[in-house]
Short mmCIF file of C-alpha atoms in Angstrom, two decimals:
data_model
loop_
_atom_site.label_atom_id
_atom_site.label_comp_id
_atom_site.label_asym_id
_atom_site.label_seq_id
_atom_site.Cartn_x
_atom_site.Cartn_y
_atom_site.Cartn_z
CA UNK A 348 18.07 96.80 -100.31
CA UNK A 349 14.57 95.45 -100.24
CA UNK A 350 15.79 92.06 -99.10
CA UNK A 351 17.77 93.69 -96.35
CA UNK A 352 14.72 95.60 -95.17
CA UNK A 353 12.66 92.39 -95.24
CA UNK A 354 15.29 90.56 -93.22
CA UNK A 355 15.50 93.39 -90.71
CA UNK A 356 11.71 93.45 -90.40
CA UNK A 357 11.65 89.66 -89.87
CA UNK A 358 14.27 89.92 -87.16
CA UNK A 359 12.31 92.64 -85.39
CA UNK A 360 9.06 90.69 -85.60
CA UNK A 361 10.78 87.55 -84.30
CA UNK A 362 12.24 89.56 -81.45
CA UNK A 363 8.83 90.95 -80.50
CA UNK A 364 7.18 87.51 -80.65
CA UNK A 365 9.96 86.04 -78.53
CA UNK A 366 9.59 88.82 -75.95
CA UNK A 367 5.79 88.25 -75.75
CA UNK A 368 6.37 84.47 -75.40
CA UNK A 369 8.93 85.03 -72.63
CA UNK A 370 6.53 87.31 -70.76
CA UNK A 371 3.69 84.77 -71.10
CA UNK A 372 5.88 81.91 -69.84
CA UNK A 373 6.84 83.88 -66.76
CA UNK A 374 3.18 84.44 -65.92
CA UNK A 375 2.41 80.80 -66.58
CA UNK A 376 5.24 79.78 -64.26
CA UNK A 377 3.68 81.85 -61.47
CA UNK A 378 0.36 80.24 -62.30
CA UNK A 379 1.91 76.83 -61.77
CA UNK A 380 3.11 77.85 -58.34
CA UNK A 381 -0.37 79.16 -57.59
CA UNK A 382 -1.85 75.90 -58.81
CA UNK A 383 0.42 73.95 -56.49
CA UNK A 384 -0.51 76.25 -53.60
CA UNK A 385 -4.21 75.76 -54.35
CA UNK A 386 -3.66 72.01 -54.27
CA UNK A 387 -1.95 72.32 -50.86
CA UNK A 388 -4.75 74.52 -49.53
CA UNK A 389 -7.39 72.08 -50.75
CA UNK A 390 -5.56 69.16 -49.12
CA UNK A 391 -5.20 71.17 -45.90
CA UNK A 392 -8.91 72.01 -45.98
CA UNK A 393 -9.77 68.34 -46.63
CA UNK A 394 -7.57 67.32 -43.70
CA UNK A 395 -9.32 69.87 -41.47
CA UNK A 396 -12.72 68.74 -42.70
CA UNK A 397 -11.78 65.11 -42.07
CA UNK A 398 -10.65 66.03 -38.57
CA UNK A 399 -13.87 67.99 -38.01
CA UNK A 400 -16.02 65.18 -39.36
CA UNK A 401 -14.08 62.61 -37.35
CA UNK A 402 -14.59 64.74 -34.24
CA UNK A 403 -18.29 65.12 -35.02
CA UNK A 404 -18.58 61.41 -35.67
CA UNK A 405 -16.85 60.58 -32.37
CA UNK A 406 -19.09 63.07 -30.59
CA UNK A 407 -22.20 61.58 -32.18
CA UNK A 408 -21.10 58.04 -31.23
CA UNK A 409 -20.29 59.17 -27.70
CA UNK A 410 -23.65 60.90 -27.25
CA UNK A 411 -25.51 57.93 -28.74
CA UNK A 412 -23.68 55.42 -26.52
CA UNK A 413 -24.25 57.52 -23.41
CA UNK A 414 -27.95 58.16 -24.05
CA UNK A 415 -28.64 54.54 -25.08
CA UNK A 416 -27.03 53.24 -21.90
CA UNK A 417 -28.89 55.74 -19.72
CA UNK A 418 -32.25 55.14 -21.41
CA UNK A 419 -32.07 51.43 -20.63
CA UNK A 420 -32.94 52.37 -17.05
CA UNK A 421 -33.42 56.11 -16.65
CA UNK A 422 -34.38 55.98 -12.98
CA UNK A 423 -31.33 53.88 -12.11
CA UNK A 424 -28.92 55.98 -14.17
CA UNK A 425 -30.08 59.51 -13.40
CA UNK A 426 -31.16 58.44 -9.94
CA UNK A 427 -27.50 58.17 -9.04
CA UNK A 428 -26.25 61.60 -7.84
CA UNK A 429 -22.80 61.19 -9.41
CA UNK A 430 -24.22 60.22 -12.80
CA UNK A 431 -26.70 63.07 -12.57
CA UNK A 432 -23.96 65.58 -11.73
CA UNK A 433 -21.77 64.38 -14.61
CA UNK A 434 -24.73 64.47 -17.00
CA UNK A 435 -25.59 68.06 -16.09
CA UNK A 436 -21.94 69.14 -16.17
CA UNK A 437 -21.59 67.53 -19.59
CA UNK A 438 -24.14 69.89 -21.11
CA UNK A 439 -23.01 73.04 -19.33
CA UNK A 440 -19.29 73.36 -18.54
CA UNK A 441 -18.10 70.62 -20.91
CA UNK A 442 -20.45 71.75 -23.68
CA UNK A 443 -19.03 75.27 -23.65
CA UNK A 444 -15.42 74.14 -23.41
CA UNK A 445 -15.40 71.29 -25.90
CA UNK A 446 -18.60 70.39 -27.70
CA UNK A 447 -19.59 73.88 -28.83
CA UNK A 448 -16.24 74.34 -30.62
CA UNK A 449 -16.77 71.15 -32.60
CA UNK A 450 -20.27 72.16 -33.62
CA UNK A 451 -19.11 75.63 -34.75
CA UNK A 452 -16.86 74.23 -37.50
CA UNK A 453 -18.70 75.42 -40.57
CA UNK A 454 -22.00 73.48 -40.14
CA UNK A 455 -24.94 74.70 -42.19
CA UNK A 456 -27.66 76.93 -40.79
CA UNK A 457 -30.26 74.16 -40.69
CA UNK A 458 -27.94 72.03 -38.53
CA UNK A 459 -27.34 74.94 -36.14
CA UNK A 460 -31.05 75.67 -35.91
CA UNK A 461 -31.95 72.07 -35.03
CA UNK A 462 -29.22 71.76 -32.39
CA UNK A 463 -30.14 75.09 -30.78
CA UNK A 464 -33.78 74.03 -30.61
CA UNK A 465 -32.81 70.77 -28.90
CA UNK A 466 -30.56 72.65 -26.46
CA UNK A 467 -33.73 74.06 -24.87
CA UNK A 468 -34.23 70.61 -23.34
CA UNK A 469 -30.68 70.39 -21.97
CA UNK A 470 -29.63 71.25 -18.40
CA UNK A 471 -28.57 74.79 -17.47
CA UNK A 472 -26.04 76.18 -15.03
CA UNK A 473 -28.83 76.52 -12.50
CA UNK A 474 -29.33 72.75 -12.82
CA UNK A 475 -25.59 72.21 -12.44
CA UNK A 476 -25.40 74.25 -9.25
CA UNK A 477 -28.44 72.38 -7.96
CA UNK A 478 -26.79 69.04 -8.76
CA UNK A 479 -23.60 70.00 -6.91
CA UNK A 480 -25.55 71.36 -3.94
CA UNK A 481 -27.49 68.07 -3.84
CA UNK A 482 -24.25 66.08 -3.90
CA UNK A 483 -22.91 68.03 -0.93
CA UNK A 484 -26.25 67.69 0.90
CA UNK A 485 -26.14 63.93 0.44
CA UNK A 486 -22.54 63.83 1.57
CA UNK A 487 -23.49 65.52 4.84
CA UNK A 488 -26.76 63.72 5.53
CA UNK A 489 -25.43 60.23 4.84
CA UNK A 490 -21.84 60.84 5.98
CA UNK A 491 -20.30 59.89 2.65
CA UNK A 492 -16.53 60.05 2.25
CA UNK A 493 -15.28 62.36 -0.50
CA UNK A 494 -12.84 59.73 -1.74
CA UNK A 495 -15.60 57.13 -2.08
CA UNK A 496 -17.95 59.49 -3.92
CA UNK A 497 -15.15 60.43 -6.32
CA UNK A 498 -14.40 56.73 -6.84
CA UNK A 499 -18.02 56.17 -7.83
CA UNK A 500 -19.08 54.36 -4.67
CA UNK A 501 -22.43 55.64 -3.37
CA UNK A 502 -23.62 53.58 -0.41
CA UNK A 503 -22.08 50.49 -1.98
CA UNK A 504 -23.69 51.15 -5.37
CA UNK A 505 -21.05 51.57 -8.08
CA UNK A 506 -21.32 54.40 -10.56
CA UNK A 507 -19.15 56.58 -12.79
CA UNK A 508 -15.87 57.80 -11.35
CA UNK A 509 -15.16 61.51 -11.05
CA UNK A 510 -12.05 63.01 -12.66
CA UNK A 511 -9.78 65.70 -11.22
CA UNK A 512 -11.66 68.42 -13.10
CA UNK A 513 -15.03 67.06 -11.90
CA UNK A 514 -13.84 67.29 -8.29
CA UNK A 515 -12.38 70.72 -8.97
CA UNK A 516 -15.75 72.05 -10.09
CA UNK A 517 -17.44 70.75 -6.92
CA UNK A 518 -14.74 72.50 -4.86
CA UNK A 519 -15.14 75.73 -6.83
CA UNK A 520 -18.90 75.67 -6.32
CA UNK A 521 -18.41 75.25 -2.55
CA UNK A 522 -15.96 78.17 -2.69
CA UNK A 523 -18.60 80.43 -4.24
CA UNK A 524 -20.91 79.48 -1.34
CA UNK A 525 -18.21 80.37 1.23
CA UNK A 526 -18.28 76.70 2.23
CA UNK A 527 -14.61 76.14 3.07
CA UNK A 528 -15.37 72.76 4.69
CA UNK A 529 -16.54 71.05 1.48
CA UNK A 530 -14.31 73.21 -0.71
CA UNK A 531 -11.16 71.99 1.06
CA UNK A 532 -12.15 68.31 0.90
CA UNK A 533 -13.04 68.37 -2.79
CA UNK A 534 -9.97 70.36 -3.82
CA UNK A 535 -7.76 67.91 -1.91
CA UNK A 536 -9.48 65.08 -3.79
CA UNK A 537 -9.00 66.92 -7.09
CA UNK A 538 -5.27 67.28 -6.36
CA UNK A 539 -5.03 63.60 -5.47
CA UNK A 540 -6.84 62.62 -8.68
CA UNK A 541 -4.57 64.88 -10.75
CA UNK A 542 -1.46 63.11 -9.43
CA UNK A 543 -2.83 59.77 -10.62
CA UNK A 544 -4.22 60.83 -14.01
CA UNK A 545 -2.16 60.01 -17.09
CA UNK A 546 -4.39 62.05 -19.37
CA UNK A 547 -4.74 65.20 -17.32
CA UNK A 548 -8.24 66.66 -17.06
CA UNK A 549 -7.55 69.65 -14.81
CA UNK A 550 -5.06 72.50 -14.60
CA UNK A 551 -2.97 71.67 -11.53
CA UNK A 552 -2.06 75.32 -11.04
CA UNK A 553 -5.75 76.20 -10.77
CA UNK A 554 -6.28 73.51 -8.14
CA UNK A 555 -3.29 74.77 -6.14
CA UNK A 556 -4.45 78.36 -6.45
CA UNK A 557 -7.83 77.62 -4.82
CA UNK A 558 -6.55 74.99 -2.40
CA UNK A 559 -3.74 77.10 -0.96
CA UNK A 560 -6.10 79.94 -0.10
CA UNK A 561 -8.79 77.68 1.37
CA UNK A 562 -6.13 75.84 3.41
CA UNK A 563 -5.11 79.20 4.89
CA UNK A 564 -8.76 79.94 5.72
CA UNK A 565 -8.91 76.56 7.47
CA UNK A 566 -6.04 77.65 9.69
CA UNK A 567 -3.06 75.75 8.28
CA UNK A 568 -0.90 78.60 7.02
CA UNK A 569 2.31 76.55 6.62
CA UNK A 570 0.63 74.03 4.36
CA UNK A 571 -0.94 76.90 2.43
CA UNK A 572 2.58 78.26 1.94
CA UNK A 573 3.83 74.87 0.71
CA UNK A 574 1.01 74.70 -1.83
CA UNK A 575 1.73 78.27 -2.95
CA UNK A 576 5.41 77.45 -3.45
CA UNK A 577 4.41 74.46 -5.59
CA UNK A 578 2.16 76.75 -7.60
CA UNK A 579 5.04 79.17 -8.15
CA UNK A 580 7.23 76.37 -9.48
CA UNK A 581 4.58 75.73 -12.12
CA UNK A 582 3.81 79.39 -12.82
CA UNK A 583 6.76 81.50 -11.52
CA UNK A 584 5.10 84.84 -12.31
CA UNK A 585 1.70 84.07 -10.78
CA UNK A 586 0.73 87.46 -9.27
CA UNK A 587 -1.79 86.21 -6.73
CA UNK A 588 0.54 83.44 -5.56
CA UNK A 589 3.41 85.91 -5.11
CA UNK A 590 1.21 88.21 -3.04
CA UNK A 591 -0.20 85.31 -1.04
CA UNK A 592 3.27 83.96 -0.31
CA UNK A 593 4.32 87.30 1.15
CA UNK A 594 1.12 87.40 3.21
CA UNK A 595 1.53 83.82 4.49
CA UNK A 596 5.16 84.41 5.49
CA UNK A 597 4.07 87.47 7.43
CA UNK A 598 1.31 85.48 9.17
CA UNK A 599 3.73 82.72 10.16
CA UNK A 600 6.28 85.23 11.42
CA UNK A 601 3.70 87.07 13.54
CA UNK A 602 2.38 83.78 14.90
CA UNK A 603 5.85 82.57 15.86
CA UNK A 604 6.58 85.87 17.59
CA UNK A 605 3.34 85.56 19.53
CA UNK A 606 4.13 81.96 20.46
CA UNK A 607 7.59 83.02 21.58
CA UNK A 608 6.27 85.80 23.79
CA UNK A 609 3.70 83.51 25.33
CA UNK A 610 6.26 80.80 25.93
CA UNK A 611 8.45 83.32 27.71
CA UNK A 612 5.58 84.09 30.07
CA UNK A 613 5.17 80.37 30.70
CA UNK A 614 1.75 80.18 29.06
CA UNK A 615 2.57 78.44 25.80
CA UNK A 616 0.87 75.23 26.85
CA UNK A 617 -2.41 76.96 27.66
CA UNK A 618 -2.88 79.03 24.53
CA UNK A 619 -5.21 76.50 22.96
CA UNK A 620 -3.87 77.42 19.53
CA UNK A 621 -2.01 74.97 17.25
CA UNK A 622 1.53 75.64 16.21
CA UNK A 623 1.94 77.28 12.81
CA UNK A 624 2.69 73.96 11.11
CA UNK A 625 -0.03 71.98 12.88
CA UNK A 626 -3.10 71.33 10.70
CA UNK A 627 -6.48 72.31 12.10
CA UNK A 628 -9.36 69.89 11.98
CA UNK A 629 -11.58 70.57 8.99
CA UNK A 630 -14.78 71.46 10.84
CA UNK A 631 -18.10 71.69 9.05
CA UNK A 632 -19.69 75.10 9.37
CA UNK A 633 -23.42 74.80 10.11
CA UNK A 634 -26.05 77.47 10.28
CA UNK A 635 -27.99 77.88 13.50
CA UNK A 636 -30.87 75.58 12.53
CA UNK A 637 -28.66 72.75 11.27
CA UNK A 638 -26.94 72.68 14.65
CA UNK A 639 -30.19 72.00 16.51
CA UNK A 640 -31.10 68.68 18.09
CA UNK A 641 -34.06 68.41 15.72
CA UNK A 642 -31.95 68.62 12.57
CA UNK A 643 -29.28 66.28 13.94
CA UNK A 644 -32.03 63.78 14.83
CA UNK A 645 -33.52 64.18 11.35
CA UNK A 646 -30.19 63.30 9.72
CA UNK A 647 -29.68 60.32 12.04
CA UNK A 648 -33.09 58.93 11.15
CA UNK A 649 -32.38 59.49 7.44
CA UNK A 650 -29.34 57.24 7.86
CA UNK A 651 -31.58 54.58 9.40
CA UNK A 652 -30.15 54.90 12.91
CA UNK A 653 -32.17 53.80 15.92
CA UNK A 654 -32.90 56.91 17.99
CA UNK A 655 -35.98 56.13 20.12
CA UNK A 656 -37.66 53.18 21.72
CA UNK A 657 -41.23 53.14 20.40
CA UNK A 658 -43.79 53.87 23.08
CA UNK A 659 -46.22 50.94 23.54
CA UNK A 660 -44.53 49.04 20.73
CA UNK A 661 -45.86 45.75 22.10
CA UNK A 662 -49.41 46.97 21.40
CA UNK A 663 -48.85 47.55 17.68
CA UNK A 664 -50.84 45.23 15.40
CA UNK A 665 -51.58 44.56 11.75
CA UNK A 666 -55.12 43.98 10.52
CA UNK A 667 -57.39 43.81 7.51
CA UNK A 668 -59.68 46.82 7.51
CA UNK A 669 -63.06 47.10 5.76
CA UNK A 670 -64.99 49.78 7.71
CA UNK A 671 -68.07 48.01 6.27
CA UNK A 672 -67.45 49.99 3.10
CA UNK A 673 -68.42 48.24 -0.17
CA UNK A 674 -65.09 49.26 -1.72
CA UNK A 675 -63.17 47.35 0.95
CA UNK A 676 -65.34 44.30 1.55
CA UNK A 677 -63.79 42.28 -1.28
CA UNK A 678 -60.36 43.91 -1.12
CA UNK A 679 -59.77 45.04 2.48
CA UNK A 680 -57.02 47.52 3.36
CA UNK A 681 -53.88 45.95 4.87
CA UNK A 682 -53.27 48.19 7.87
CA UNK A 683 -50.05 48.21 9.91
CA UNK A 684 -49.88 50.28 13.06
CA UNK A 685 -46.57 52.14 13.27
CA UNK A 686 -47.16 54.41 16.27
CA UNK A 687 -50.12 54.88 18.61
CA UNK A 688 -49.71 58.40 20.00
CA UNK A 689 -49.69 60.17 17.64
CA UNK A 690 -51.69 57.67 15.61
CA UNK A 691 -49.63 56.66 12.59
CA UNK A 692 -50.42 53.73 10.30
CA UNK A 693 -49.32 52.31 6.97
CA UNK A 694 -51.48 50.66 4.31
CA UNK A 695 -49.77 48.14 2.04
CA UNK A 696 -50.62 47.59 -1.64
CA UNK A 697 -53.34 50.22 -1.38
CA UNK A 698 -52.71 51.57 -4.88
CA UNK A 699 -52.08 49.42 -7.97
CA UNK A 700 -49.20 49.61 -10.44
CA UNK A 701 -51.68 50.56 -13.17
CA UNK A 702 -53.04 53.45 -11.10
CA UNK A 703 -49.52 54.60 -10.29
CA UNK A 704 -48.55 54.58 -13.98
CA UNK A 705 -51.64 56.56 -15.00
CA UNK A 706 -51.18 59.18 -12.29
CA UNK A 707 -47.48 59.61 -13.15
CA UNK A 708 -48.25 60.01 -16.86
CA UNK A 709 -50.87 62.68 -16.15
CA UNK A 710 -48.72 64.51 -13.61
CA UNK A 711 -45.40 64.52 -15.50
CA UNK A 712 -46.20 67.31 -18.00
CA UNK A 713 -47.64 69.40 -15.16
CA UNK A 714 -44.64 69.13 -12.82
CA UNK A 715 -43.27 72.41 -11.51
CA UNK A 716 -40.98 73.44 -8.64
CA UNK A 717 -42.74 72.57 -5.36
CA UNK A 718 -43.86 75.42 -3.13
CA UNK A 719 -44.72 75.89 0.54
CA UNK A 720 -47.31 78.06 2.28
CA UNK A 721 -45.90 81.29 3.67
CA UNK A 722 -47.23 81.34 7.25
CA UNK A 723 -47.56 85.13 7.28
CA UNK A 724 -49.08 85.78 3.86
CA UNK A 725 -50.77 82.46 3.16
CA UNK A 726 -49.26 82.55 -0.34
CA UNK A 727 -47.28 79.78 -2.02
CA UNK A 728 -43.58 80.34 -2.54
CA UNK A 729 -40.33 78.48 -3.29
CA UNK A 730 -38.15 77.40 -0.36
CA UNK A 731 -34.57 76.06 -0.18
CA UNK A 732 -35.66 73.48 2.39
CA UNK A 733 -38.10 71.86 -0.05
CA UNK A 734 -36.51 70.60 -3.24
CA UNK A 735 -38.85 68.64 -5.49
CA UNK A 736 -41.30 69.11 -8.34
CA UNK A 737 -45.02 68.76 -7.93
CA UNK A 738 -48.32 68.79 -9.76
CA UNK A 739 -51.94 68.93 -8.61
CA UNK A 740 -54.51 66.52 -10.01
CA UNK A 741 -58.27 67.03 -9.79
CA UNK A 742 -60.78 64.16 -9.72
CA UNK A 743 -62.01 65.15 -13.18
CA UNK A 744 -58.49 64.84 -14.65
CA UNK A 745 -58.94 61.07 -14.91
CA UNK A 746 -61.20 58.36 -13.54
CA UNK A 747 -58.14 56.86 -11.80
CA UNK A 748 -57.67 60.02 -9.69
CA UNK A 749 -61.32 59.91 -8.67
CA UNK A 750 -61.03 56.20 -7.85
CA UNK A 751 -57.97 56.79 -5.64
CA UNK A 752 -59.79 59.60 -3.80
CA UNK A 753 -62.76 57.29 -3.14
CA UNK A 754 -60.45 54.60 -1.77
CA UNK A 755 -58.73 57.09 0.57
CA UNK A 756 -62.15 58.12 1.85
CA UNK A 757 -63.18 54.48 2.35
CA UNK A 758 -60.02 53.66 4.32
CA UNK A 759 -59.91 56.82 6.47
CA UNK A 760 -63.70 57.35 6.75
CA UNK A 761 -63.06 61.04 6.04
CA UNK A 762 -64.71 63.42 3.57
CA UNK A 763 -62.73 64.12 0.39
CA UNK A 764 -64.89 66.92 -1.08
CA UNK A 765 -63.18 69.48 1.16
CA UNK A 766 -59.71 67.94 0.85
CA UNK A 767 -57.02 69.47 -1.31
CA UNK A 768 -56.45 68.10 -4.79
CA UNK A 769 -54.09 65.15 -5.05
CA UNK A 770 -50.56 66.52 -5.05
CA UNK A 771 -47.96 64.49 -6.95
CA UNK A 772 -44.33 65.12 -6.01
CA UNK A 773 -41.19 63.89 -7.72
CA UNK A 774 -37.90 64.13 -5.83
CA UNK A 775 -34.83 64.12 -8.07
CA UNK A 776 -31.13 64.53 -7.28
CA UNK A 777 -30.87 64.90 -3.50
CA UNK A 778 -34.52 65.96 -3.35
CA UNK A 779 -35.72 66.56 0.20
CA UNK A 780 -38.13 68.44 2.46
CA UNK A 781 -36.71 69.45 5.85
CA UNK A 782 -38.74 69.02 9.09
CA UNK A 783 -42.13 70.73 8.92
CA UNK A 784 -45.74 70.53 10.05
CA UNK A 785 -48.56 69.80 7.64
CA UNK A 786 -51.05 71.72 9.78
CA UNK A 787 -51.15 75.46 10.37
CA UNK A 788 -50.31 76.57 13.88
CA UNK A 789 -52.50 79.12 15.66
CA UNK A 790 -50.19 82.01 14.82
CA UNK A 791 -50.39 81.03 11.12
CA UNK A 792 -53.97 82.20 10.73
CA UNK A 793 -53.63 82.95 7.01
CA UNK A 794 -52.10 79.61 6.00
CA UNK A 795 -55.21 78.07 4.36
CA UNK A 796 -57.47 81.11 4.38
CA UNK A 797 -58.11 80.97 0.66
CA UNK A 798 -59.42 77.39 0.81
CA UNK A 799 -62.17 78.11 3.38
CA UNK A 800 -62.02 74.49 4.56
CA UNK A 801 -60.26 74.90 7.88
CA UNK A 802 -56.98 73.37 8.96
CA UNK A 803 -55.41 70.13 7.72
CA UNK A 804 -56.91 67.51 9.98
CA UNK A 805 -55.01 64.54 8.48
CA UNK A 806 -52.38 63.55 5.92
CA UNK A 807 -52.43 60.64 3.47
CA UNK A 808 -49.04 60.02 1.87
CA UNK A 809 -48.78 57.44 -0.92
CA UNK A 810 -45.42 56.07 -2.07
CA UNK A 811 -45.49 55.72 -5.84
CA UNK A 812 -42.02 54.23 -6.34
CA UNK A 813 -39.35 52.21 -4.59
CA UNK A 814 -36.19 54.13 -3.72
CA UNK A 815 -32.83 52.35 -3.83
CA UNK A 816 -31.28 54.36 -1.01
CA UNK A 817 -32.43 57.24 1.16
CA UNK A 818 -35.69 59.12 0.74
CA UNK A 819 -37.31 58.02 4.01
CA UNK A 820 -40.11 59.91 5.73
CA UNK A 821 -38.96 60.57 9.28
CA UNK A 822 -40.54 61.95 12.46
CA UNK A 823 -37.69 63.41 14.58
CA UNK A 824 -39.64 63.73 17.84
CA UNK A 825 -40.83 60.14 18.01
CA UNK A 826 -38.00 58.42 16.13
CA UNK A 827 -40.20 56.96 13.38
CA UNK A 828 -38.73 56.33 9.95
CA UNK A 829 -40.72 55.02 6.97
CA UNK A 830 -38.79 53.94 3.91
CA UNK A 831 -40.65 54.22 0.59
CA UNK A 832 -42.31 51.12 -0.80
CA UNK A 833 -44.26 51.31 -4.02
CA UNK A 834 -48.00 51.00 -3.53
CA UNK A 835 -47.84 51.73 0.22
CA UNK A 836 -49.40 54.72 1.98
CA UNK A 837 -48.88 56.32 5.38
CA UNK A 838 -51.71 58.04 7.26
CA UNK A 839 -51.78 60.19 10.37
CA UNK A 840 -53.91 62.82 12.08
CA UNK A 841 -52.40 66.29 12.34
CA UNK A 842 -54.96 67.64 14.82
CA UNK A 843 -56.39 66.41 18.09
CA UNK A 844 -60.18 66.24 18.36
CA UNK A 845 -60.24 69.64 20.05
CA UNK A 846 -58.48 71.19 17.04
CA UNK A 847 -55.04 71.61 18.59
CA UNK A 848 -52.07 70.63 16.48
CA UNK A 849 -50.25 67.37 17.19
CA UNK A 850 -46.67 68.64 17.33
CA UNK A 851 -45.13 65.17 17.33
CA UNK A 852 -46.27 64.78 13.72
CA UNK A 853 -43.48 67.13 12.63
CA UNK A 854 -41.83 65.18 9.83
CA UNK A 855 -39.42 65.41 6.94
CA UNK A 856 -38.60 63.84 3.59
CA UNK A 857 -34.97 62.70 3.63
CA UNK A 858 -32.76 63.39 0.60
CA UNK A 859 -32.96 60.74 -2.10
CA UNK A 860 -29.52 59.14 -2.14
CA UNK A 861 -29.93 56.76 -5.08
CA UNK A 862 -33.00 56.44 -7.26
CA UNK A 863 -36.04 58.60 -7.85
CA UNK A 864 -38.91 59.15 -5.46
CA UNK A 865 -42.55 59.66 -6.42
CA UNK A 866 -45.17 60.36 -3.78
CA UNK A 867 -48.71 61.69 -3.70
CA UNK A 868 -50.20 63.70 -0.85
CA UNK A 869 -53.83 64.06 0.09
CA UNK A 870 -54.28 66.75 2.70
CA UNK A 871 -57.65 66.34 4.38
CA UNK A 872 -59.27 69.39 5.97
CA UNK A 873 -61.56 69.97 8.96
CA UNK A 874 -64.62 71.12 7.06
CA UNK A 875 -66.97 68.25 6.29
CA UNK A 876 -65.61 65.94 9.01
CA UNK A 877 -68.10 67.04 11.69
CA UNK A 878 -70.00 63.74 11.64
CA UNK A 879 -67.11 61.55 10.46
CA UNK A 880 -64.64 62.52 13.16
CA UNK A 881 -66.60 64.51 15.75
CA UNK A 882 -64.65 67.16 17.60
CA UNK A 883 -64.27 67.25 21.40
CA UNK A 884 -63.41 69.66 24.16
CA UNK A 885 -60.27 67.77 25.05
CA UNK A 886 -57.47 66.44 22.88
CA UNK A 887 -58.33 62.78 23.53
CA UNK A 888 -62.15 63.05 23.51
#
């Protein structure tokens, strides 16, 4: 009986142990599956990390290659408007769409902090819009073909080529400015680029969406309808395209009815309106000022066209000038007469490379957006017609500045103590200054009131850099154009001896097409010139 009980107890114990072992094995089996899943997740994470690191590595290599190439010759690289536009777009639109996503992949806080601090030096959307506006300004002023710009051909100087999406952004910017002329051209170029691209950079439907509407605004409703139909083949449920199609069909129908009625009355040939399928010429819309003879002459001179025959050109001479001044006896000024009435001369090699380098280095950290005098208030303010950065240097900023001031005084025989500080200006992408006077007209009584030195009697303009293309100083009323040459200066009087303004000195700084332009201005005032340039009752006294 005892043995039976012992056997029964053994069986029960064995059964319990076996049940516990079975339960444990089941859990261990699930653990094995979990282990395998962990392995898969780790491998997946490693693959993602490798992809992220590969992307970061490619990005780093790309940025390093780009910056190294550009830094070899910064003025040449960024002085090209296409390169400059692509550079600014790279760190605005492209940064948000592509680069930022790569950088957000689990980098540490220190990395993020360093990159964000460096981003303060990168271009903004304001810079991007300025770069596009400059590109369009250059296109107009120098009559550049859209296709050539997009192909990277700027006045025969080769540069980076624009992609379909690059052209699309230019078109979209023009659209926001209600500039259908440029918008249409750049969207057409974007569409053409998209057809040729193997690796697509733009969304064709987006191009068609903008282009169809702008084409309608330009007057070609049938072509707008064709573009809309193409858009609907790509995106059948596109709401705006469906509504536009209905609208375009209605416009065409109404136009055909009108044409039919007119034809019945025998007046179809005199309507002066194209048929519905006839494209209208893409005319450039200009504001009132840009349609004036002055502005048209300004643009012609910027392109280097011959517009006037110089008055008394046969009397113009070149000479060495000393004025019996000790500063010029050993190194006389090389004077070239450019125009006699108004008196306009150039001085060659009047400022050394060393002096130019020093002045640039001092001015660079002080550069700020250039301003103009408000004729009514006398205050300085920003203006769309003057796009450059400037800084003001005093004689006590550096001995070189004082030395340059003394040389200007020696050459012009005018007093510098009452002149304005030396203004340094740097013109970047498409930088320009539309036609203006340096002197204050009689109705602008507050222009220089705060200076208490009278009006600007004369202007000294030094060219501190060569410019590859564009950037000339032009005088629309006399047809004079002066192209920048490093170390050269131009000088002219703004006022007659009786104090009246010389209106033919109205001048402009043409947009810089390729390169960078540095100039310095010395505006010389009336006060202090009483015995150096005596006044008279008449203009020519």
